[in-house]
Amino acid sequence: MRDRPAERRRPGLTGVLAFASGSLDAVALMGLGGAFTSVVTGNLVFTGRALGTWSGASVAYPVAAVAGFMGGVAVGTWVAGLAGSGSSGAHWPRRATRVLALESAILLVLNVVWLGYGGRPTGVAAGLMLFFAALALGAQSAAARNVGGTPSTTYLTGALTTLIEALCRGRRADPSAVYGLVGLVSGAAISAALVTSLRPAALLPALVAVAVVIAVKLHDHGREKHEDVEPRPQEPPSSQSTVRPPAGAA
């Protein structure tokens, strides 16, 4: 099948996207108000804790993150819908890559703003950056929903559950889950190290990771388009299709 090389790359690319998710989460926890950019469950717990302890100041950041993530999913779904539902590259359709392009644009702006603040935004600036970082990962989640197998690149609890279940039952583990978990931890570790040692560059790994995925998929889509328009070779005439003589001919 012509899609097989691109399909083999899919688990690795979803792992790279999970790397971007872990990177952004680490920066948000350490430098953007202490909320997650993609783990909505954790942010809802933070919100409930703030409400239960009457801490109005600490509720703003998780609420901003949840709102941003919801907005990103909505915008990403809308962008994917604009691209139609063509079947070309069914394992990773072009509409998913278009949504990732939107995410990369948001991450580029975030990197510029982060640098402008010297990696130390505070107050409203930190809240707005958290909102847009969550918006980017919400869009990434919407993109992943269009990929074959609907892998998760931002919330990995389900991937971990699937992996442990497969191991306990002696089944082959989903490689997307393995790559996703490794990517998430690696992204968080690298960006956390950058926050402590080279703070202005802490958001750069997420941008580079998404850009790499887009570059690989643009190459794949170009090859798919070429194969779609390439004329098929004509079949030779069948040796059995002989002309019969007219009835009554000697």
XYZ file of C-alpha atoms in Angstrom:
250
model
C 0.000 0.000 0.000
C 1.281 3.475 -0.835
C 0.326 4.847 2.582
C 2.452 2.343 4.474
C 5.623 4.481 5.000
C 3.547 7.442 6.214
C 1.539 5.142 8.454
C 4.733 3.750 10.006
C 5.758 7.300 10.893
C 2.461 8.109 12.600
C 3.300 6.799 16.124
C 6.613 8.643 16.145
C 5.024 11.895 14.986
C 2.319 11.683 17.640
C 5.133 11.225 20.149
C 6.754 14.425 18.879
C 3.458 16.263 19.381
C 3.250 14.857 22.924
C 6.780 16.201 23.420
C 5.438 19.677 22.561
C 2.591 19.194 25.024
C 4.922 18.206 27.860
C 7.204 21.125 27.046
C 4.383 23.675 27.247
C 2.971 22.170 30.428
C 6.342 22.393 32.176
C 6.769 26.052 31.209
C 3.219 26.880 32.287
C 3.624 25.189 35.658
C 6.946 26.894 36.322
C 6.449 30.291 34.729
C 2.836 30.977 33.729
C 0.822 30.873 36.907
C 1.216 27.229 37.862
C -1.626 25.771 35.775
C -1.529 23.132 33.033
C -1.941 24.015 29.379
C -3.447 20.678 28.365
C -4.418 18.647 31.449
C -7.955 19.917 31.871
C -8.646 17.466 34.705
C -5.800 18.927 36.745
C -6.949 22.474 36.049
C -10.481 21.648 37.161
C -9.055 20.264 40.400
C -7.028 23.482 40.844
C -10.232 25.459 40.243
C -12.158 23.438 42.814
C -9.356 23.793 45.349
C -9.291 27.568 44.860
C -13.054 27.799 45.248
C -13.023 25.563 48.317
C -10.351 27.665 49.998
C -11.842 31.008 48.890
C -8.659 31.848 47.007
C -9.866 34.140 44.246
C -6.397 34.959 42.928
C -5.378 31.351 42.327
C -8.571 30.474 40.437
C -7.841 32.836 37.538
C -5.005 30.841 35.974
C -6.657 27.398 35.771
C -9.887 28.982 34.520
C -7.926 30.822 31.828
C -6.221 27.568 30.828
C -9.484 25.622 30.593
C -11.089 28.409 28.560
C -8.098 28.538 26.228
C -8.089 24.782 25.693
C -11.808 24.763 24.928
C -11.342 27.623 22.485
C -8.460 25.816 20.791
C -10.515 22.660 20.284
C -13.358 24.734 18.828
C -11.129 26.729 16.480
C -9.150 23.653 15.444
C -12.344 21.743 14.669
C -13.591 24.683 12.600
C -10.321 24.923 10.635
C -10.375 21.168 9.980
C -13.962 21.469 8.758
C -12.979 24.203 6.301
C -10.469 21.833 4.757
C -13.182 19.306 3.888
C -13.114 15.564 4.394
C -11.080 14.292 1.468
C -9.786 10.741 1.675
C -6.224 11.494 0.493
C -3.740 10.549 3.189
C -6.474 8.937 5.248
C -4.107 7.976 8.071
C -3.084 11.628 8.479
C -5.263 13.877 6.288
C -4.177 17.328 5.158
C -6.781 18.972 7.383
C -4.907 17.731 10.472
C -1.696 19.341 9.227
C -3.517 22.623 8.553
C -4.642 22.730 12.175
C -1.068 22.074 13.298
C 0.015 25.037 11.158
C -2.379 27.173 13.208
C -0.827 25.808 16.401
C 2.674 26.601 15.171
C 1.674 30.202 14.414
C 0.385 30.615 17.979
C 3.570 29.083 19.401
C 5.704 31.415 17.307
C 3.917 34.467 18.722
C 4.198 33.052 22.243
C 7.945 32.611 21.818
C 8.328 36.227 20.708
C 6.284 37.524 23.654
C 8.113 35.243 26.097
C 11.433 36.604 24.856
C 10.118 40.144 25.171
C 9.457 39.539 28.866
C 12.816 37.857 29.329
C 11.004 34.622 30.143
C 9.373 36.181 33.218
C 5.861 37.426 32.438
C 3.662 38.181 35.448
C 0.086 39.101 36.247
C -2.214 39.674 33.291
C 0.570 39.001 30.782
C 1.201 35.563 32.276
C -2.530 34.816 32.284
C -2.891 35.790 28.620
C 0.117 33.735 27.638
C -1.292 30.768 29.534
C -4.612 31.208 27.725
C -2.973 31.164 24.287
C -0.633 28.291 25.180
C -3.703 26.249 26.158
C -5.398 27.445 22.951
C -2.478 26.014 20.956
C -2.744 22.616 22.650
C -6.514 22.589 22.261
C -5.963 23.027 18.527
C -3.388 20.217 18.628
C -5.962 17.953 20.258
C -8.441 18.807 17.504
C -5.803 17.967 14.888
C -5.101 14.600 16.515
C -8.811 13.770 16.393
C -8.490 13.733 12.593
C -5.519 11.346 12.562
C -6.077 7.625 12.089
C -6.637 5.913 15.431
C -7.345 9.321 17.053
C -4.176 9.229 19.186
C -3.937 11.459 22.222
C -1.061 13.930 22.239
C -2.103 16.168 25.140
C -3.695 13.921 27.767
C -1.948 10.596 28.236
C -3.916 8.928 31.041
C -5.868 6.911 28.495
C -2.652 5.991 26.664
C -1.095 4.759 29.912
C -4.228 2.740 30.709
C -4.192 1.170 27.236
C -0.502 0.320 27.557
C -0.814 -1.349 30.981
C -3.917 -3.261 29.893
C -2.113 -4.588 26.803
C 0.894 -5.677 28.865
C -1.283 -7.445 31.437
C -3.205 -9.315 28.744
C -0.117 -10.238 26.751
C -1.153 -8.189 23.732
C 1.021 -5.982 21.542
C 1.059 -2.464 22.973
C -0.039 0.456 20.824
C 3.205 2.152 19.747
C 1.475 5.539 19.770
C 0.944 5.180 23.527
C 4.615 4.346 24.117
C 5.904 7.191 21.949
C 3.387 9.574 23.502
C 4.378 8.822 27.084
C 8.099 9.029 26.334
C 7.606 12.223 24.349
C 5.568 13.883 27.082
C 8.142 13.213 29.793
C 11.046 14.189 27.525
C 9.439 17.483 26.535
C 8.678 18.365 30.143
C 12.225 17.487 31.245
C 13.919 19.550 28.535
C 11.781 22.653 29.003
C 12.027 22.427 32.799
C 15.812 22.354 32.466
C 15.660 25.379 30.161
C 13.447 27.309 32.596
C 16.109 26.888 35.277
C 19.211 27.381 33.127
C 18.283 29.177 29.869
C 14.845 30.631 30.566
C 14.306 32.713 27.379
C 14.597 29.521 25.272
C 12.136 27.457 27.331
C 9.243 27.710 24.845
C 11.386 26.988 21.802
C 11.322 23.139 21.996
C 7.526 23.040 21.596
C 7.670 25.240 18.499
C 10.479 23.190 16.955
C 8.649 19.912 17.644
C 5.435 21.023 15.944
C 7.398 22.505 13.032
C 9.181 19.176 12.502
C 5.866 17.304 12.357
C 4.464 19.820 9.855
C 7.567 19.552 7.651
C 7.391 15.742 7.574
C 3.673 15.735 6.792
C 3.985 18.374 4.061
C 6.503 16.062 2.400
C 4.082 13.143 2.741
C 1.152 15.165 1.409
C 3.191 16.268 -1.594
C 3.986 12.657 -2.416
C 0.340 11.664 -1.936
C -0.770 14.418 -4.311
C 1.720 13.266 -6.922
C 0.489 9.692 -6.620
C -3.127 10.824 -6.880
C -2.558 12.525 -10.264
C -0.097 9.978 -11.650
C -1.760 8.142 -14.563
C -2.260 4.445 -14.085
C -0.571 2.162 -16.617
C -2.989 0.787 -19.184
C -3.613 -2.914 -19.071
C -2.573 -4.843 -22.195
C -5.419 -6.279 -24.252
C -6.454 -9.738 -23.205
C -5.142 -12.556 -25.363
C -8.595 -14.117 -25.264
C -10.302 -11.173 -26.947
C -10.075 -12.534 -30.521
C -12.399 -11.528 -33.330
C -14.756 -14.324 -34.246
C -15.486 -14.929 -37.963
C -18.998 -14.178 -39.172
C -21.523 -16.971 -38.918
C -21.439 -19.229 -41.956
C -17.948 -18.256 -43.015
C -15.787 -21.122 -44.291
